[in-house]
Amino acid sequence: VLGNKDAKQELETSYKKFDEFKAIINRMDLTAEEKQDMLVIEQLHNDFEQSGQILWETITAANLKQNIDINAAMEKYDSSREKLNAAIDEFESMQLAQMKEAETHAEDSVRNATLLISFISILAAVLGLGLGLYISRAITKPVDVMLLASNKVAKGDLTVHVKNDAKDEVGQ
């Protein structure tokens, strides 16, 4: 900080970025616990900004020379930064845990949907096969009876009688 002429600008830029990210997070659908954590983080950030301002004022008052006041202000600044970083890390860990839980839930949903689609497909195939067999037997059975009767007639048995109650083309 003492030898960096752009330190104040960098600090102001980091404050603006924090505010931008805070606005993005606050627009999200947060739980009550997450909202409370964000309030704690905001308070810690405010403390961090205040200690940064005090540090900057102390450095300016000392004409950019190292002294005890600057060291004390730097220690307070570092302490507030560490507290803020710990709170942000905790919030990030909570968010990562929720993302992992949501990922697991999504994977379960995909697996369940796949099983359901497979079951419905197999059921449809079995029903289609059964219906196809039923329809084909309904058509071929009377034709088989007629074939047997015509074979008997061909062998000379003219007493063959075919009983058919169907009113469709084959039965007529």
Coordinates of N, CA and C in Angstrom, one line a residue:
V1 N 0.8 -1.2 0.0 CA 0.0 0.0 0.0 C 0.9 1.3 0.0
L2 N 2.0 1.2 0.8 CA 2.8 2.4 0.9 C 3.5 2.8 -0.4
G3 N 3.9 1.8 -1.2 CA 4.6 2.1 -2.4 C 3.8 2.0 -3.7
N4 N 2.5 1.7 -3.5 CA 1.7 1.5 -4.7 C 0.8 2.7 -4.9
K5 N 1.1 3.4 -5.9 CA 0.3 4.7 -6.2 C -1.1 4.3 -6.6
D6 N -1.4 3.1 -7.2 CA -2.7 2.7 -7.7 C -3.5 1.9 -6.6
A7 N -3.0 1.8 -5.4 CA -3.6 1.0 -4.4 C -5.1 1.5 -4.1
K8 N -5.2 2.8 -4.0 CA -6.5 3.4 -3.6 C -7.5 3.1 -4.8
Q9 N -7.1 3.2 -6.0 CA -8.0 2.9 -7.1 C -8.4 1.4 -7.2
E10 N -7.4 0.6 -6.9 CA -7.6 -0.9 -6.9 C -8.6 -1.2 -5.8
L11 N -8.5 -0.6 -4.6 CA -9.4 -0.8 -3.5 C -10.8 -0.4 -3.9
E12 N -10.9 0.8 -4.5 CA -12.3 1.2 -4.9 C -12.9 0.3 -5.9
T13 N -12.1 -0.2 -6.8 CA -12.6 -1.2 -7.9 C -13.1 -2.4 -7.2
S14 N -12.3 -2.9 -6.2 CA -12.7 -4.1 -5.5 C -14.1 -3.9 -4.8
Y15 N -14.3 -2.7 -4.2 CA -15.5 -2.4 -3.5 C -16.7 -2.5 -4.5
K16 N -16.5 -1.9 -5.7 CA -17.5 -1.9 -6.7 C -17.8 -3.3 -7.2
K17 N -16.8 -4.1 -7.4 CA -17.1 -5.5 -7.8 C -17.8 -6.2 -6.7
F18 N -17.5 -6.0 -5.5 CA -18.2 -6.7 -4.4 C -19.7 -6.3 -4.5
D19 N -20.0 -5.0 -4.6 CA -21.4 -4.5 -4.7 C -22.1 -5.1 -5.9
E20 N -21.4 -5.3 -7.0 CA -22.0 -5.9 -8.2 C -22.4 -7.3 -7.9
F21 N -21.5 -8.1 -7.3 CA -21.7 -9.5 -7.0 C -22.8 -9.6 -6.0
K22 N -22.8 -8.7 -5.0 CA -23.8 -8.7 -3.9 C -25.2 -8.5 -4.6
A23 N -25.3 -7.6 -5.5 CA -26.6 -7.3 -6.2 C -27.1 -8.6 -6.9
I24 N -26.1 -9.3 -7.6 CA -26.5 -10.5 -8.3 C -27.0 -11.5 -7.4
I25 N -26.3 -11.7 -6.3 CA -26.7 -12.8 -5.3 C -28.0 -12.4 -4.7
N26 N -28.2 -11.1 -4.3 CA -29.5 -10.7 -3.7 C -30.7 -10.9 -4.6
R27 N -30.5 -10.9 -5.9 CA -31.6 -11.1 -6.9 C -32.0 -12.6 -6.9
M28 N -31.1 -13.4 -6.4 CA -31.4 -14.9 -6.4 C -32.5 -15.2 -5.4
D29 N -33.1 -16.4 -5.5 CA -34.1 -16.8 -4.6 C -33.3 -17.5 -3.4
L30 N -33.0 -16.7 -2.4 CA -32.2 -17.2 -1.2 C -33.1 -17.7 -0.1
T31 N -32.6 -18.6 0.6 CA -33.3 -19.1 1.8 C -33.1 -18.1 2.9
A32 N -33.9 -18.2 4.0 CA -33.8 -17.3 5.1 C -32.3 -17.3 5.7
E33 N -31.8 -18.5 5.8 CA -30.4 -18.7 6.3 C -29.4 -18.0 5.4
E34 N -29.6 -18.1 4.1 CA -28.7 -17.4 3.1 C -28.8 -15.9 3.2
K35 N -30.1 -15.4 3.4 CA -30.3 -14.0 3.5 C -29.6 -13.5 4.8
Q36 N -29.7 -14.2 5.8 CA -29.0 -13.9 7.1 C -27.5 -13.8 6.9
D37 N -27.0 -14.8 6.2 CA -25.5 -14.9 5.9 C -25.1 -13.7 5.1
M38 N -25.9 -13.3 4.1 CA -25.6 -12.2 3.3 C -25.6 -10.9 4.1
L39 N -26.5 -10.8 5.1 CA -26.5 -9.6 6.0 C -25.2 -9.5 6.8
V40 N -24.7 -10.7 7.3 CA -23.5 -10.8 8.0 C -22.3 -10.4 7.1
I41 N -22.3 -10.9 5.9 CA -21.3 -10.6 4.9 C -21.3 -9.1 4.6
E42 N -22.4 -8.5 4.4 CA -22.5 -7.1 4.2 C -21.9 -6.3 5.3
Q43 N -22.3 -6.7 6.6 CA -21.8 -6.0 7.7 C -20.2 -6.1 7.8
L44 N -19.7 -7.3 7.6 CA -18.3 -7.5 7.6 C -17.6 -6.7 6.4
H45 N -18.3 -6.6 5.3 CA -17.7 -5.8 4.2 C -17.7 -4.3 4.6
N46 N -18.8 -3.9 5.2 CA -18.8 -2.5 5.7 C -17.6 -2.2 6.7
D47 N -17.4 -3.2 7.6 CA -16.3 -3.0 8.6 C -15.0 -3.0 7.8
F48 N -14.9 -3.9 6.8 CA -13.7 -3.9 6.0 C -13.4 -2.6 5.3
E49 N -14.5 -2.0 4.7 CA -14.3 -0.7 4.0 C -13.9 0.3 5.0
Q50 N -14.5 0.3 6.2 CA -14.2 1.3 7.2 C -12.7 1.2 7.6
S51 N -12.3 0.0 7.9 CA -10.9 -0.2 8.3 C -10.0 0.2 7.2
G52 N -10.4 -0.1 5.9 CA -9.6 0.4 4.8 C -9.5 1.9 4.7
Q53 N -10.6 2.5 5.0 CA -10.6 4.0 5.0 C -9.7 4.5 6.1
I54 N -9.8 3.9 7.2 CA -9.0 4.4 8.4 C -7.5 4.1 8.0
L55 N -7.2 3.0 7.4 CA -5.8 2.7 7.0 C -5.3 3.7 6.0
W56 N -6.1 4.1 5.0 CA -5.7 5.0 4.0 C -5.5 6.4 4.6
E57 N -6.4 6.8 5.5 CA -6.3 8.1 6.2 C -5.0 8.1 7.0
T58 N -4.7 7.0 7.7 CA -3.5 6.9 8.6 C -2.2 7.0 7.7
I59 N -2.2 6.4 6.6 CA -1.1 6.4 5.7 C -0.9 7.8 5.1
T60 N -2.0 8.5 4.8 CA -2.0 9.8 4.2 C -1.4 10.8 5.3
A61 N -1.9 10.6 6.5 CA -1.5 11.5 7.6 C 0.0 11.3 8.0
A62 N 0.5 10.1 7.7 CA 1.9 9.8 8.0 C 2.8 10.1 6.8
N63 N 2.3 10.8 5.8 CA 3.0 11.1 4.6 C 3.7 9.9 4.0
L64 N 3.0 8.8 3.9 CA 3.4 7.6 3.3 C 4.7 7.0 3.9
K65 N 4.9 7.2 5.2 CA 6.0 6.6 5.9 C 5.5 5.6 7.0
Q66 N 6.2 4.5 7.1 CA 5.8 3.5 8.1 C 5.9 4.0 9.5
N67 N 4.9 3.7 10.3 CA 4.9 4.0 11.7 C 4.0 3.1 12.5
I68 N 3.9 3.3 13.8 CA 3.0 2.4 14.7 C 1.6 2.5 14.3
D69 N 1.1 3.7 14.0 CA -0.3 3.9 13.7 C -0.7 3.2 12.4
I70 N 0.2 3.2 11.5 CA -0.1 2.5 10.2 C -0.1 1.0 10.5
N71 N 0.9 0.5 11.3 CA 0.9 -0.9 11.6 C -0.4 -1.4 12.3
A72 N -0.9 -0.6 13.2 CA -2.2 -0.9 13.9 C -3.3 -0.9 13.0
A73 N -3.4 0.1 12.1 CA -4.5 0.2 11.1 C -4.4 -0.9 10.1
M74 N -3.2 -1.3 9.7 CA -3.0 -2.5 8.8 C -3.5 -3.8 9.5
E75 N -3.2 -3.9 10.8 CA -3.6 -5.1 11.5 C -5.1 -5.2 11.6
K76 N -5.7 -4.1 11.9 CA -7.2 -4.0 11.9 C -7.8 -4.3 10.5
Y77 N -7.2 -3.8 9.5 CA -7.6 -4.0 8.1 C -7.5 -5.5 7.8
D78 N -6.3 -6.1 8.1 CA -6.1 -7.5 7.8 C -7.1 -8.4 8.6
S79 N -7.4 -8.0 9.8 CA -8.3 -8.8 10.6 C -9.7 -8.7 10.0
S80 N -10.2 -7.5 9.6 CA -11.5 -7.4 9.0 C -11.6 -8.2 7.7
R81 N -10.5 -8.1 6.9 CA -10.4 -8.9 5.7 C -10.5 -10.4 5.9
E82 N -9.8 -10.9 6.9 CA -9.9 -12.3 7.2 C -11.3 -12.8 7.6
K83 N -11.9 -11.9 8.4 CA -13.3 -12.3 8.9 C -14.2 -12.3 7.7
L84 N -14.1 -11.3 6.8 CA -14.9 -11.2 5.6 C -14.7 -12.4 4.7
N85 N -13.4 -12.8 4.5 CA -13.1 -13.9 3.7 C -13.6 -15.2 4.3
A86 N -13.6 -15.4 5.6 CA -14.1 -16.6 6.2 C -15.6 -16.7 6.0
A87 N -16.3 -15.5 6.1 CA -17.8 -15.5 5.9 C -18.1 -15.8 4.5
I88 N -17.4 -15.3 3.6 CA -17.6 -15.6 2.1 C -17.4 -17.0 1.8
D89 N -16.3 -17.6 2.4 CA -16.0 -19.0 2.2 C -17.1 -19.9 2.7
E90 N -17.6 -19.5 3.9 CA -18.7 -20.3 4.5 C -20.0 -20.2 3.6
F91 N -20.3 -19.1 3.1 CA -21.4 -18.9 2.2 C -21.2 -19.7 0.9
E92 N -20.0 -19.6 0.4 CA -19.7 -20.4 -0.8 C -19.8 -21.9 -0.6
S93 N -19.3 -22.4 0.5 CA -19.5 -23.8 0.9 C -20.9 -24.2 0.9
M94 N -21.8 -23.3 1.5 CA -23.2 -23.6 1.6 C -23.8 -23.7 0.2
Q95 N -23.4 -22.8 -0.7 CA -23.9 -22.7 -2.0 C -23.5 -24.0 -2.8
L96 N -22.2 -24.4 -2.6 CA -21.7 -25.6 -3.3 C -22.5 -26.8 -2.8
A97 N -22.8 -26.9 -1.5 CA -23.5 -28.0 -1.0 C -24.9 -28.1 -1.6
Q98 N -25.6 -26.9 -1.7 CA -26.9 -26.9 -2.3 C -26.8 -27.2 -3.8
M99 N -25.8 -26.8 -4.5 CA -25.6 -27.2 -5.9 C -25.4 -28.7 -6.1
K100 N -24.7 -29.3 -5.2 CA -24.4 -30.7 -5.2 C -25.8 -31.4 -5.0
E101 N -26.5 -31.0 -4.0 CA -27.8 -31.6 -3.7 C -28.8 -31.4 -4.9
A102 N -28.8 -30.3 -5.6 CA -29.6 -30.1 -6.7 C -29.1 -31.0 -7.9
E103 N -27.8 -31.2 -8.0 CA -27.3 -32.0 -9.1 C -27.7 -33.5 -8.8
T104 N -27.7 -33.9 -7.6 CA -28.1 -35.3 -7.2 C -29.6 -35.4 -7.5
H105 N -30.4 -34.4 -7.2 CA -31.8 -34.5 -7.4 C -32.1 -34.6 -8.9
A106 N -31.3 -33.8 -9.7 CA -31.5 -33.8 -11.2 C -31.1 -35.2 -11.7
E107 N -30.0 -35.7 -11.2 CA -29.6 -37.1 -11.7 C -30.7 -38.1 -11.4
D108 N -31.3 -38.0 -10.2 CA -32.3 -39.0 -9.8 C -33.5 -38.8 -10.7
S109 N -33.9 -37.6 -11.0 CA -35.0 -37.3 -11.9 C -34.8 -37.9 -13.3
V110 N -33.6 -37.7 -13.8 CA -33.2 -38.3 -15.1 C -33.3 -39.8 -15.1
R111 N -32.8 -40.4 -14.0 CA -32.8 -41.9 -13.9 C -34.3 -42.4 -13.8
N112 N -35.1 -41.7 -13.0 CA -36.5 -42.1 -12.9 C -37.3 -41.9 -14.3
A113 N -37.0 -40.8 -14.9 CA -37.6 -40.6 -16.2 C -37.2 -41.6 -17.3
T114 N -35.9 -42.0 -17.2 CA -35.4 -43.1 -18.1 C -36.1 -44.4 -17.8
L115 N -36.2 -44.7 -16.6 CA -36.9 -46.0 -16.2 C -38.4 -46.0 -16.6
L116 N -39.0 -44.8 -16.4 CA -40.5 -44.7 -16.8 C -40.6 -44.8 -18.3
I117 N -39.8 -44.2 -19.0 CA -39.9 -44.3 -20.5 C -39.6 -45.7 -21.0
S118 N -38.6 -46.3 -20.4 CA -38.3 -47.7 -20.7 C -39.5 -48.6 -20.4
F119 N -40.1 -48.5 -19.2 CA -41.2 -49.3 -18.8 C -42.4 -49.1 -19.8
I120 N -42.7 -47.8 -20.1 CA -43.8 -47.5 -21.0 C -43.5 -48.1 -22.4
S121 N -42.3 -48.0 -22.9 CA -42.0 -48.6 -24.2 C -42.1 -50.1 -24.2
I122 N -41.7 -50.7 -23.2 CA -41.8 -52.2 -23.1 C -43.3 -52.6 -23.1
L123 N -44.0 -51.9 -22.3 CA -45.5 -52.1 -22.1 C -46.2 -51.9 -23.5
A124 N -45.8 -50.8 -24.2 CA -46.4 -50.6 -25.5 C -46.1 -51.7 -26.5
A125 N -44.8 -52.1 -26.4 CA -44.4 -53.2 -27.4 C -45.2 -54.5 -27.1
V126 N -45.3 -54.8 -25.8 CA -46.0 -56.1 -25.5 C -47.5 -56.0 -25.9
L127 N -48.1 -54.8 -25.6 CA -49.5 -54.6 -26.0 C -49.7 -54.6 -27.5
G128 N -48.7 -54.0 -28.2 CA -48.8 -54.0 -29.7 C -48.6 -55.4 -30.2
L129 N -47.7 -56.2 -29.7 CA -47.5 -57.5 -30.1 C -48.8 -58.4 -29.9
G130 N -49.3 -58.2 -28.7 CA -50.5 -59.0 -28.3 C -51.7 -58.6 -29.2
L131 N -51.9 -57.3 -29.4 CA -53.0 -56.9 -30.3 C -52.8 -57.4 -31.7
G132 N -51.5 -57.3 -32.2 CA -51.2 -57.8 -33.6 C -51.5 -59.3 -33.7
L133 N -51.1 -60.1 -32.7 CA -51.4 -61.5 -32.7 C -52.9 -61.8 -32.7
Y134 N -53.6 -61.0 -31.9 CA -55.1 -61.2 -31.8 C -55.7 -60.9 -33.2
I135 N -55.3 -59.8 -33.8 CA -55.9 -59.4 -35.1 C -55.5 -60.4 -36.2
S136 N -54.3 -60.8 -36.2 CA -53.8 -61.8 -37.2 C -54.5 -63.1 -37.1
R137 N -54.7 -63.6 -35.9 CA -55.5 -64.8 -35.6 C -56.9 -64.7 -36.0
A138 N -57.5 -63.5 -35.8 CA -58.9 -63.3 -36.2 C -59.1 -63.4 -37.7
I139 N -58.0 -63.0 -38.4 CA -58.1 -63.1 -39.9 C -57.7 -64.5 -40.4
T140 N -56.7 -65.0 -39.8 CA -56.2 -66.3 -40.4 C -56.9 -67.5 -40.0
K141 N -57.6 -67.5 -38.8 CA -58.4 -68.7 -38.4 C -59.5 -69.1 -39.4
P142 N -60.3 -68.1 -39.8 CA -61.4 -68.5 -40.7 C -60.8 -68.9 -42.1
V143 N -59.7 -68.3 -42.5 CA -59.0 -68.7 -43.7 C -58.5 -70.1 -43.6
D144 N -57.9 -70.5 -42.5 CA -57.4 -71.9 -42.2 C -58.6 -72.9 -42.3
V145 N -59.7 -72.5 -41.7 CA -60.9 -73.4 -41.8 C -61.3 -73.6 -43.2
M146 N -61.4 -72.5 -44.0 CA -61.8 -72.6 -45.4 C -60.7 -73.4 -46.2
L147 N -59.5 -73.3 -45.9 CA -58.4 -74.1 -46.6 C -58.6 -75.6 -46.3
L148 N -58.9 -75.9 -45.0 CA -59.1 -77.3 -44.7 C -60.3 -77.9 -45.5
A149 N -61.4 -77.1 -45.5 CA -62.6 -77.5 -46.2 C -62.4 -77.7 -47.7
S150 N -61.6 -76.7 -48.2 CA -61.4 -76.8 -49.7 C -60.5 -78.0 -50.0
N151 N -59.6 -78.4 -49.1 CA -58.7 -79.5 -49.3 C -59.5 -80.8 -49.3
K152 N -60.5 -80.9 -48.4 CA -61.4 -82.1 -48.3 C -62.2 -82.2 -49.6
V153 N -62.7 -81.0 -50.0 CA -63.5 -81.0 -51.3 C -62.6 -81.5 -52.4
A154 N -61.4 -81.1 -52.4 CA -60.5 -81.5 -53.5 C -60.2 -83.0 -53.5
K155 N -60.3 -83.6 -52.3 CA -60.1 -85.0 -52.2 C -61.4 -85.8 -52.5
G156 N -62.4 -85.1 -52.7 CA -63.7 -85.7 -53.1 C -64.7 -85.8 -52.0
D157 N -64.5 -85.2 -50.9 CA -65.5 -85.2 -49.8 C -66.4 -84.0 -50.0
L158 N -67.6 -84.2 -50.6 CA -68.5 -83.1 -50.8 C -69.5 -82.9 -49.7
T159 N -69.3 -83.6 -48.6 CA -70.2 -83.5 -47.4 C -69.6 -82.4 -46.4
V160 N -68.6 -81.8 -46.8 CA -68.0 -80.8 -45.9 C -68.9 -79.6 -45.6
H161 N -69.0 -79.3 -44.4 CA -69.9 -78.2 -44.0 C -69.0 -77.2 -43.2
V162 N -68.9 -75.9 -43.6 CA -68.1 -74.9 -42.8 C -69.1 -74.0 -42.1
K163 N -68.9 -74.0 -40.8 CA -69.8 -73.1 -39.9 C -69.0 -71.8 -39.7
N164 N -69.7 -70.7 -40.0 CA -69.0 -69.4 -39.9 C -70.1 -68.4 -39.5
D165 N -69.9 -67.7 -38.4 CA -70.9 -66.7 -38.0 C -70.4 -65.3 -38.3
A166 N -69.2 -65.1 -38.9 CA -68.7 -63.8 -39.1 C -69.4 -63.1 -40.2
K167 N -69.5 -61.8 -40.1 CA -70.3 -61.0 -41.1 C -69.3 -60.1 -41.9
D168 N -68.0 -60.4 -41.8 CA -67.1 -59.7 -42.6 C -66.9 -60.4 -44.0
E169 N -65.8 -59.9 -44.7 CA -65.6 -60.4 -46.0 C -65.2 -61.9 -46.1
V170 N -64.5 -62.3 -45.1 CA -64.1 -63.7 -45.0 C -65.3 -64.6 -44.7
G171 N -66.2 -64.2 -43.8 CA -67.4 -64.9 -43.4 C -68.4 -65.0 -44.5
Q172 N -68.4 -64.1 -45.5 CA -69.4 -64.1 -46.5 C -69.0 -65.1 -47.6

